[in-house]
mmCIF file of C-alpha atoms in Angstrom:
data_model
loop_
_atom_site.group_PDB
_atom_site.id
_atom_site.type_symbol
_atom_site.label_atom_id
_atom_site.label_comp_id
_atom_site.label_asym_id
_atom_site.label_seq_id
_atom_site.Cartn_x
_atom_site.Cartn_y
_atom_site.Cartn_z
ATOM 1 C CA MET I 1 0.000 0.000 0.000
ATOM 2 C CA MET I 2 1.403 3.385 -0.979
ATOM 3 C CA ASN I 3 0.882 6.648 0.823
ATOM 4 C CA ASN I 4 -0.808 9.439 -1.112
ATOM 5 C CA TYR I 5 1.982 11.907 -0.323
ATOM 6 C CA LEU I 6 4.373 10.141 -2.745
ATOM 7 C CA VAL I 7 3.147 11.934 -5.823
ATOM 8 C CA CYS I 8 5.958 13.704 -7.650
ATOM 9 C CA PRO I 9 9.682 12.952 -7.730
ATOM 10 C CA GLU I 10 11.851 15.956 -6.891
ATOM 11 C CA PHE I 11 14.531 15.052 -9.456
ATOM 12 C CA PRO I 12 13.690 14.298 -13.116
ATOM 13 C CA ALA I 13 15.803 12.003 -15.308
ATOM 14 C CA GLY I 14 19.109 13.600 -16.297
ATOM 15 C CA THR I 15 19.401 15.794 -13.183
ATOM 16 C CA SER I 16 22.790 15.938 -11.422
ATOM 17 C CA VAL I 17 22.492 15.600 -7.644
ATOM 18 C CA ILE I 18 24.716 14.709 -4.692
ATOM 19 C CA SER I 19 24.401 11.935 -2.174
ATOM 20 C CA ILE I 20 24.110 12.949 1.473
ATOM 21 C CA VAL I 21 24.692 9.377 2.714
ATOM 22 C CA SER I 22 27.121 6.495 2.251
ATOM 23 C CA HIS I 23 26.367 3.496 0.074
ATOM 24 C CA PRO I 24 29.793 1.841 0.422
ATOM 25 C CA PRO I 25 31.965 1.279 -1.386
ATOM 26 C CA GLU I 26 30.887 3.413 -4.377
ATOM 27 C CA ILE I 27 28.947 6.306 -2.851
ATOM 28 C CA HIS I 28 29.860 8.638 0.011
ATOM 29 C CA PRO I 29 28.402 11.966 1.186
ATOM 30 C CA GLY I 30 29.087 14.516 -1.537
ATOM 31 C CA THR I 31 29.328 11.981 -4.380
ATOM 32 C CA SER I 32 27.844 13.463 -7.544
ATOM 33 C CA VAL I 33 25.423 11.252 -9.491
ATOM 34 C CA ARG I 34 23.097 11.677 -12.467
ATOM 35 C CA ILE I 35 19.485 10.510 -12.206
ATOM 36 C CA VAL I 36 18.507 7.781 -14.693
ATOM 37 C CA ASN I 37 14.878 7.305 -13.638
ATOM 38 C CA PRO I 38 12.660 8.134 -10.690
ATOM 39 C CA TRP I 39 10.613 5.284 -9.189
ATOM 40 C CA ILE I 40 7.812 5.178 -6.636
ATOM 41 C CA GLY I 41 7.498 2.081 -4.484
ATOM 42 C CA ASN I 42 8.902 0.251 -1.492
ATOM 43 C CA LEU I 43 12.606 0.059 -0.741
ATOM 44 C CA CYS I 44 13.688 -2.718 1.592
ATOM 45 C CA ALA I 45 16.717 -2.940 3.858
ATOM 46 C CA VAL I 46 17.668 -6.603 4.215
ATOM 47 C CA GLN I 47 19.904 -8.752 6.383
ATOM 48 C CA LEU I 48 22.271 -10.948 4.390
ATOM 49 C CA PRO I 49 23.126 -14.532 5.404
ATOM 50 C CA ASP I 50 26.420 -13.272 6.942
ATOM 51 C CA GLY I 51 24.480 -10.850 9.181
ATOM 52 C CA MET I 52 25.408 -7.690 7.253
ATOM 53 C CA ILE I 53 22.677 -5.179 6.373
ATOM 54 C CA HIS I 54 22.231 -4.176 2.719
ATOM 55 C CA ARG I 55 20.135 -1.278 1.549
ATOM 56 C CA TRP I 56 18.286 -0.935 -0.730
ATOM 57 C CA PHE I 57 16.392 -3.538 -2.734
ATOM 58 C CA ALA I 58 13.223 -2.465 -4.499
ATOM 59 C CA CYS I 59 10.312 -4.730 -3.645
ATOM 60 C CA PHE I 60 10.188 -5.924 -7.280
ATOM 61 C CA GLU I 61 13.767 -7.257 -6.914
ATOM 62 C CA LEU I 62 12.671 -9.631 -4.154
ATOM 63 C CA ARG I 63 10.435 -12.723 -4.241
ATOM 64 C CA PRO I 64 8.738 -13.289 -0.876
ATOM 65 C CA GLU I 65 9.262 -16.731 0.643
ATOM 66 C CA ASN I 66 5.683 -16.575 1.982
ATOM 67 C CA ALA I 67 3.793 -15.371 -1.076
ATOM 68 C CA CYS I 68 0.463 -16.403 0.504
ATOM 69 C CA SER I 69 0.677 -13.673 3.145
ATOM 70 C CA SER I 70 -1.391 -10.510 2.641
ATOM 71 C CA ASN I 71 1.777 -8.425 3.209
ATOM 72 C CA PRO I 72 4.724 -10.727 2.400
ATOM 73 C CA LEU I 73 7.592 -8.194 2.732
ATOM 74 C CA ILE I 74 7.403 -7.270 6.415
ATOM 75 C CA PRO I 75 10.204 -7.100 8.991
ATOM 76 C CA GLY I 76 11.322 -10.587 9.939
ATOM 77 C CA SER I 77 10.043 -12.260 6.774
ATOM 78 C CA TYR I 78 12.330 -13.833 4.176
ATOM 79 C CA ALA I 79 12.709 -13.193 0.462
ATOM 80 C CA THR I 80 14.901 -14.361 -2.396
ATOM 81 C CA VAL I 81 16.871 -11.831 -4.446
ATOM 82 C CA ILE I 82 15.688 -12.127 -8.064
ATOM 83 C CA ASN I 83 17.605 -9.175 -9.556
ATOM 84 C CA SER I 84 20.969 -7.717 -8.513
ATOM 85 C CA THR I 85 21.585 -5.369 -11.446
ATOM 86 C CA GLY I 86 23.150 -2.124 -10.246
ATOM 87 C CA HIS I 87 24.065 -3.468 -6.817
ATOM 88 C CA GLY I 88 27.835 -3.354 -7.409
ATOM 89 C CA LYS I 89 30.269 -4.981 -9.829
ATOM 90 C CA PRO I 90 30.349 -7.813 -9.120
ATOM 91 C CA PRO I 91 26.995 -7.604 -7.322
ATOM 92 C CA HIS I 92 27.255 -7.257 -3.533
ATOM 93 C CA VAL I 93 24.381 -9.750 -3.289
ATOM 94 C CA GLU I 94 23.953 -12.601 -5.772
ATOM 95 C CA VAL I 95 20.661 -13.572 -7.394
ATOM 96 C CA GLY I 96 19.188 -16.489 -5.443
ATOM 97 C CA THR I 97 20.388 -15.260 -2.041
ATOM 98 C CA ILE I 98 17.758 -15.590 0.675
ATOM 99 C CA VAL I 99 17.605 -12.425 2.788
ATOM 100 C CA ARG I 100 15.633 -11.367 5.841
ATOM 101 C CA ILE I 101 13.558 -8.195 5.602
ATOM 102 C CA VAL I 102 14.665 -5.565 8.128
ATOM 103 C CA LYS I 103 12.461 -2.675 7.019
ATOM 104 C CA CYS I 104 10.475 -1.592 3.957
ATOM 105 C CA ILE I 105 9.853 2.083 3.309
ATOM 106 C CA PRO I 106 7.374 3.518 0.797
ATOM 107 C CA THR I 107 9.333 6.252 -0.938
ATOM 108 C CA ILE I 108 10.472 7.859 -4.153
ATOM 109 C CA PHE I 109 13.817 6.423 -5.231
ATOM 110 C CA TYR I 110 16.231 6.565 -8.145
ATOM 111 C CA ASP I 111 18.662 4.571 -10.191
ATOM 112 C CA VAL I 112 21.721 6.671 -10.998
ATOM 113 C CA ILE I 113 24.939 6.871 -12.988
ATOM 114 C CA LEU I 114 28.131 7.626 -11.062
ATOM 115 C CA SER I 115 30.768 10.014 -12.439
ATOM 116 C CA ASN I 116 32.824 6.980 -13.571
ATOM 117 C CA GLY I 117 29.867 5.790 -15.691
ATOM 118 C CA GLU I 118 28.882 2.947 -13.350
ATOM 119 C CA TYR I 119 25.165 2.214 -12.937
ATOM 120 C CA HIS I 120 23.885 2.098 -9.324
ATOM 121 C CA ARG I 121 20.600 1.108 -7.678
ATOM 122 C CA TRP I 122 19.014 2.598 -5.452
ATOM 123 C CA LEU I 123 19.178 5.970 -3.776
ATOM 124 C CA ALA I 124 16.096 7.119 -1.895
ATOM 125 C CA GLU I 125 14.945 10.684 -2.470
ATOM 126 C CA PHE I 126 15.700 11.531 1.170
ATOM 127 C CA GLU I 127 19.338 10.493 0.520
ATOM 128 C CA LEU I 128 19.857 13.066 -2.259
ATOM 129 C CA ALA I 129 20.168 16.842 -2.538
ATOM 130 C CA LYS I 130 20.728 19.472 -5.197
ATOM 131 C CA PRO I 131 24.373 20.605 -5.335
ATOM 132 C CA ILE I 132 24.968 23.885 -3.493
#
């Protein structure tokens, strides 16, 4: 279920913005990126099998282990990664990895191009700012 306040992305495709957070190892506060596309949906922080936390996977990159539930991507539930494009080279998390959902946030988010030309998923709108 989406909240009605998520109506219009702040940054259109092609806009240059800066990150105000770390997404190690590629992105640190102040890293300049170019918006590829805005998206509206749920971003999920997940716990990997080794206990590390990875953010973010879009809900459409995860297949719930309990697909019969009315809300299958809730904290504590499990999901399988079905797409790892843009999550590092090589990907930080392989397709087929079973992860535990830590938190899902309805938000506007973006896929971006780094200054070195590398494609990256995802940065939430609240993690980005216009350069000053």
